[in-house]
Amino acid sequence: MTSRRRDMGSDLDLVLSGELEIDKFCATRNVSPRTAFVWCLERARSEEQREKIKKLMKEYFDKGVGLL
């Protein structure tokens, strides 16, 4: 785990709990949505959280926002 990702741990937890939107996380931390989703999947503690993140990823990329 890189130190940069370790420093973002609490923010990733907020994304996992739904308190912080992925767009805002990416904008404030200067990471791509794809990277943020991967980090969230790695940090997920339960299968429910993983499924939630996978669903968010699908919705996000189906909108086409990730292509910009």
mmCIF file of N, CA and C in Angstrom:
data_model
loop_
_atom_site.group_PDB
_atom_site.id
_atom_site.type_symbol
_atom_site.label_atom_id
_atom_site.label_comp_id
_atom_site.label_asym_id
_atom_site.label_seq_id
_atom_site.Cartn_x
_atom_site.Cartn_y
_atom_site.Cartn_z
ATOM 1 N N MET A 1 0.844 -1.169 0.000
ATOM 2 C CA MET A 1 0.000 0.000 0.000
ATOM 3 C C MET A 1 0.894 1.239 0.000
ATOM 4 N N THR A 2 0.599 2.146 -0.891
ATOM 5 C CA THR A 2 1.388 3.364 -0.953
ATOM 6 C C THR A 2 1.002 4.300 0.176
ATOM 7 N N SER A 3 1.911 5.181 0.533
ATOM 8 C CA SER A 3 1.615 6.119 1.617
ATOM 9 C C SER A 3 0.483 7.053 1.221
ATOM 10 N N ARG A 4 0.388 7.377 -0.056
ATOM 11 C CA ARG A 4 -0.687 8.257 -0.519
ATOM 12 C C ARG A 4 -2.048 7.617 -0.269
ATOM 13 N N ARG A 5 -2.170 6.354 -0.589
ATOM 14 C CA ARG A 5 -3.430 5.657 -0.381
ATOM 15 C C ARG A 5 -3.706 5.477 1.110
ATOM 16 N N ARG A 6 -2.680 5.226 1.889
ATOM 17 C CA ARG A 6 -2.849 5.065 3.332
ATOM 18 C C ARG A 6 -3.378 6.360 3.949
ATOM 19 N N ASP A 7 -2.888 7.502 3.465
ATOM 20 C CA ASP A 7 -3.349 8.793 3.967
ATOM 21 C C ASP A 7 -4.804 9.058 3.604
ATOM 22 N N MET A 8 -5.299 8.415 2.572
ATOM 23 C CA MET A 8 -6.678 8.612 2.137
ATOM 24 C C MET A 8 -7.637 7.607 2.755
ATOM 25 N N GLY A 9 -7.169 6.790 3.646
ATOM 26 C CA GLY A 9 -7.984 5.718 4.201
ATOM 27 C C GLY A 9 -9.304 6.171 4.781
ATOM 28 N N SER A 10 -9.301 7.246 5.553
ATOM 29 C CA SER A 10 -10.553 7.701 6.160
ATOM 30 C C SER A 10 -11.515 8.215 5.100
ATOM 31 N N ASP A 11 -10.985 8.858 4.057
ATOM 32 C CA ASP A 11 -11.852 9.319 2.974
ATOM 33 C C ASP A 11 -12.432 8.143 2.197
ATOM 34 N N LEU A 12 -11.637 7.102 2.001
ATOM 35 C CA LEU A 12 -12.151 5.910 1.326
ATOM 36 C C LEU A 12 -13.261 5.261 2.150
ATOM 37 N N ASP A 13 -13.110 5.280 3.467
ATOM 38 C CA ASP A 13 -14.165 4.749 4.330
ATOM 39 C C ASP A 13 -15.450 5.556 4.184
ATOM 40 N N LEU A 14 -15.324 6.871 4.020
ATOM 41 C CA LEU A 14 -16.508 7.712 3.814
ATOM 42 C C LEU A 14 -17.189 7.382 2.486
ATOM 43 N N VAL A 15 -16.398 7.108 1.462
ATOM 44 C CA VAL A 15 -16.969 6.709 0.171
ATOM 45 C C VAL A 15 -17.698 5.375 0.325
ATOM 46 N N LEU A 16 -17.086 4.439 1.031
ATOM 47 C CA LEU A 16 -17.700 3.126 1.238
ATOM 48 C C LEU A 16 -19.008 3.227 2.008
ATOM 49 N N SER A 17 -19.077 4.145 2.960
ATOM 50 C CA SER A 17 -20.295 4.279 3.761
ATOM 51 C C SER A 17 -21.344 5.137 3.070
ATOM 52 N N GLY A 18 -20.991 5.773 1.964
ATOM 53 C CA GLY A 18 -21.947 6.586 1.231
ATOM 54 C C GLY A 18 -22.010 8.030 1.696
ATOM 55 N N GLU A 19 -21.135 8.421 2.604
ATOM 56 C CA GLU A 19 -21.137 9.791 3.114
ATOM 57 C C GLU A 19 -20.396 10.759 2.191
ATOM 58 N N LEU A 20 -19.582 10.231 1.287
ATOM 59 C CA LEU A 20 -18.818 11.060 0.361
ATOM 60 C C LEU A 20 -18.997 10.492 -1.043
ATOM 61 N N GLU A 21 -19.358 11.356 -1.983
ATOM 62 C CA GLU A 21 -19.555 10.911 -3.362
ATOM 63 C C GLU A 21 -18.202 10.696 -4.036
ATOM 64 N N ILE A 22 -18.181 9.746 -4.932
ATOM 65 C CA ILE A 22 -16.932 9.397 -5.611
ATOM 66 C C ILE A 22 -16.400 10.576 -6.427
ATOM 67 N N ASP A 23 -17.300 11.381 -7.017
ATOM 68 C CA ASP A 23 -16.868 12.544 -7.798
ATOM 69 C C ASP A 23 -16.109 13.541 -6.929
ATOM 70 N N LYS A 24 -16.646 13.806 -5.752
ATOM 71 C CA LYS A 24 -15.999 14.762 -4.848
ATOM 72 C C LYS A 24 -14.675 14.212 -4.336
ATOM 73 N N PHE A 25 -14.641 12.926 -4.055
ATOM 74 C CA PHE A 25 -13.392 12.304 -3.614
ATOM 75 C C PHE A 25 -12.324 12.450 -4.688
ATOM 76 N N CYS A 26 -12.679 12.148 -5.927
ATOM 77 C CA CYS A 26 -11.709 12.217 -7.026
ATOM 78 C C CYS A 26 -11.224 13.648 -7.250
ATOM 79 N N ALA A 27 -12.135 14.607 -7.133
ATOM 80 C CA ALA A 27 -11.763 16.005 -7.361
ATOM 81 C C ALA A 27 -10.838 16.529 -6.267
ATOM 82 N N THR A 28 -11.126 16.188 -5.030
ATOM 83 C CA THR A 28 -10.315 16.725 -3.936
ATOM 84 C C THR A 28 -8.992 15.990 -3.776
ATOM 85 N N ARG A 29 -8.939 14.728 -4.155
ATOM 86 C CA ARG A 29 -7.720 13.934 -3.982
ATOM 87 C C ARG A 29 -6.928 13.753 -5.266
ATOM 88 N N ASN A 30 -7.449 14.284 -6.382
ATOM 89 C CA ASN A 30 -6.752 14.241 -7.661
ATOM 90 C C ASN A 30 -6.400 12.815 -8.085
ATOM 91 N N VAL A 31 -7.402 11.944 -8.078
ATOM 92 C CA VAL A 31 -7.246 10.578 -8.578
ATOM 93 C C VAL A 31 -8.344 10.308 -9.594
ATOM 94 N N SER A 32 -8.114 9.360 -10.470
ATOM 95 C CA SER A 32 -9.128 9.013 -11.457
ATOM 96 C C SER A 32 -10.214 8.165 -10.792
ATOM 97 N N PRO A 33 -11.426 8.212 -11.329
ATOM 98 C CA PRO A 33 -12.506 7.399 -10.761
ATOM 99 C C PRO A 33 -12.176 5.914 -10.772
ATOM 100 N N ARG A 34 -11.544 5.445 -11.828
ATOM 101 C CA ARG A 34 -11.194 4.024 -11.909
ATOM 102 C C ARG A 34 -10.264 3.637 -10.756
ATOM 103 N N THR A 35 -9.277 4.462 -10.490
ATOM 104 C CA THR A 35 -8.354 4.204 -9.380
ATOM 105 C C THR A 35 -9.084 4.242 -8.050
ATOM 106 N N ALA A 36 -9.955 5.219 -7.879
ATOM 107 C CA ALA A 36 -10.706 5.341 -6.624
ATOM 108 C C ALA A 36 -11.574 4.113 -6.392
ATOM 109 N N PHE A 37 -12.225 3.618 -7.438
ATOM 110 C CA PHE A 37 -13.059 2.425 -7.288
ATOM 111 C C PHE A 37 -12.213 1.211 -6.909
ATOM 112 N N VAL A 38 -11.056 1.067 -7.517
ATOM 113 C CA VAL A 38 -10.171 -0.058 -7.189
ATOM 114 C C VAL A 38 -9.731 0.029 -5.736
ATOM 115 N N TRP A 39 -9.353 1.217 -5.292
ATOM 116 C CA TRP A 39 -8.942 1.387 -3.901
ATOM 117 C C TRP A 39 -10.086 1.074 -2.948
ATOM 118 N N CYS A 40 -11.297 1.489 -3.318
ATOM 119 C CA CYS A 40 -12.463 1.192 -2.467
ATOM 120 C C CYS A 40 -12.707 -0.312 -2.400
ATOM 121 N N LEU A 41 -12.570 -0.989 -3.525
ATOM 122 C CA LEU A 41 -12.749 -2.442 -3.522
ATOM 123 C C LEU A 41 -11.711 -3.122 -2.640
ATOM 124 N N GLU A 42 -10.485 -2.634 -2.682
ATOM 125 C CA GLU A 42 -9.432 -3.215 -1.846
ATOM 126 C C GLU A 42 -9.678 -2.956 -0.367
ATOM 127 N N ARG A 43 -10.319 -1.847 -0.051
ATOM 128 C CA ARG A 43 -10.534 -1.468 1.347
ATOM 129 C C ARG A 43 -11.853 -2.013 1.900
ATOM 130 N N ALA A 44 -12.735 -2.485 1.042
ATOM 131 C CA ALA A 44 -14.040 -2.987 1.490
ATOM 132 C C ALA A 44 -13.856 -4.121 2.490
ATOM 133 N N ARG A 45 -14.662 -4.077 3.541
ATOM 134 C CA ARG A 45 -14.530 -5.058 4.617
ATOM 135 C C ARG A 45 -15.502 -6.222 4.482
ATOM 136 N N SER A 46 -16.536 -6.043 3.694
ATOM 137 C CA SER A 46 -17.532 -7.104 3.572
ATOM 138 C C SER A 46 -17.922 -7.283 2.111
ATOM 139 N N GLU A 47 -18.557 -8.402 1.851
ATOM 140 C CA GLU A 47 -19.029 -8.678 0.493
ATOM 141 C C GLU A 47 -20.105 -7.672 0.088
ATOM 142 N N GLU A 48 -20.897 -7.212 1.051
ATOM 143 C CA GLU A 48 -21.933 -6.213 0.760
ATOM 144 C C GLU A 48 -21.312 -4.913 0.267
ATOM 145 N N GLN A 49 -20.231 -4.487 0.905
ATOM 146 C CA GLN A 49 -19.552 -3.270 0.470
ATOM 147 C C GLN A 49 -18.959 -3.454 -0.923
ATOM 148 N N ARG A 50 -18.402 -4.620 -1.198
ATOM 149 C CA ARG A 50 -17.843 -4.880 -2.533
ATOM 150 C C ARG A 50 -18.929 -4.815 -3.601
ATOM 151 N N GLU A 51 -20.070 -5.417 -3.313
ATOM 152 C CA GLU A 51 -21.180 -5.389 -4.269
ATOM 153 C C GLU A 51 -21.678 -3.962 -4.481
ATOM 154 N N LYS A 52 -21.721 -3.185 -3.407
ATOM 155 C CA LYS A 52 -22.157 -1.791 -3.503
ATOM 156 C C LYS A 52 -21.208 -1.000 -4.399
ATOM 157 N N ILE A 53 -19.905 -1.195 -4.217
ATOM 158 C CA ILE A 53 -18.915 -0.485 -5.026
ATOM 159 C C ILE A 53 -18.995 -0.938 -6.484
ATOM 160 N N LYS A 54 -19.165 -2.224 -6.714
ATOM 161 C CA LYS A 54 -19.298 -2.717 -8.090
ATOM 162 C C LYS A 54 -20.514 -2.107 -8.766
ATOM 163 N N LYS A 55 -21.607 -1.970 -8.017
ATOM 164 C CA LYS A 55 -22.824 -1.356 -8.557
ATOM 165 C C LYS A 55 -22.576 0.120 -8.874
ATOM 166 N N LEU A 56 -21.896 0.832 -7.966
ATOM 167 C CA LEU A 56 -21.571 2.237 -8.211
ATOM 168 C C LEU A 56 -20.670 2.391 -9.434
ATOM 169 N N MET A 57 -19.692 1.479 -9.587
ATOM 170 C CA MET A 57 -18.805 1.510 -10.749
ATOM 171 C C MET A 57 -19.598 1.347 -12.033
ATOM 172 N N LYS A 58 -20.489 0.377 -12.040
ATOM 173 C CA LYS A 58 -21.288 0.120 -13.238
ATOM 174 C C LYS A 58 -22.141 1.330 -13.585
ATOM 175 N N GLU A 59 -22.816 1.905 -12.593
ATOM 176 C CA GLU A 59 -23.647 3.085 -12.829
ATOM 177 C C GLU A 59 -22.804 4.256 -13.327
ATOM 178 N N TYR A 60 -21.651 4.451 -12.723
ATOM 179 C CA TYR A 60 -20.779 5.567 -13.080
ATOM 180 C C TYR A 60 -20.306 5.453 -14.524
ATOM 181 N N PHE A 61 -19.838 4.285 -14.904
ATOM 182 C CA PHE A 61 -19.302 4.128 -16.249
ATOM 183 C C PHE A 61 -20.394 3.957 -17.299
ATOM 184 N N ASP A 62 -21.599 3.527 -16.897
ATOM 185 C CA ASP A 62 -22.714 3.472 -17.839
ATOM 186 C C ASP A 62 -23.173 4.871 -18.239
ATOM 187 N N LYS A 63 -22.991 5.836 -17.328
ATOM 188 C CA LYS A 63 -23.340 7.223 -17.642
ATOM 189 C C LYS A 63 -22.390 7.799 -18.681
ATOM 190 N N GLY A 64 -21.232 7.194 -18.841
ATOM 191 C CA GLY A 64 -20.250 7.682 -19.795
ATOM 192 C C GLY A 64 -19.347 8.761 -19.237
ATOM 193 N N VAL A 65 -19.502 9.072 -17.965
ATOM 194 C CA VAL A 65 -18.693 10.115 -17.343
ATOM 195 C C VAL A 65 -17.229 9.717 -17.332
ATOM 196 N N GLY A 66 -16.957 8.451 -17.162
ATOM 197 C CA GLY A 66 -15.583 7.984 -17.086
ATOM 198 C C GLY A 66 -14.822 8.123 -18.394
ATOM 199 N N LEU A 67 -15.519 8.395 -19.470
ATOM 200 C CA LEU A 67 -14.866 8.511 -20.767
ATOM 201 C C LEU A 67 -14.343 9.910 -21.036
ATOM 202 N N LEU A 68 -14.742 10.878 -20.224
ATOM 203 C CA LEU A 68 -14.312 12.262 -20.449
ATOM 204 C C LEU A 68 -12.870 12.470 -20.098
#
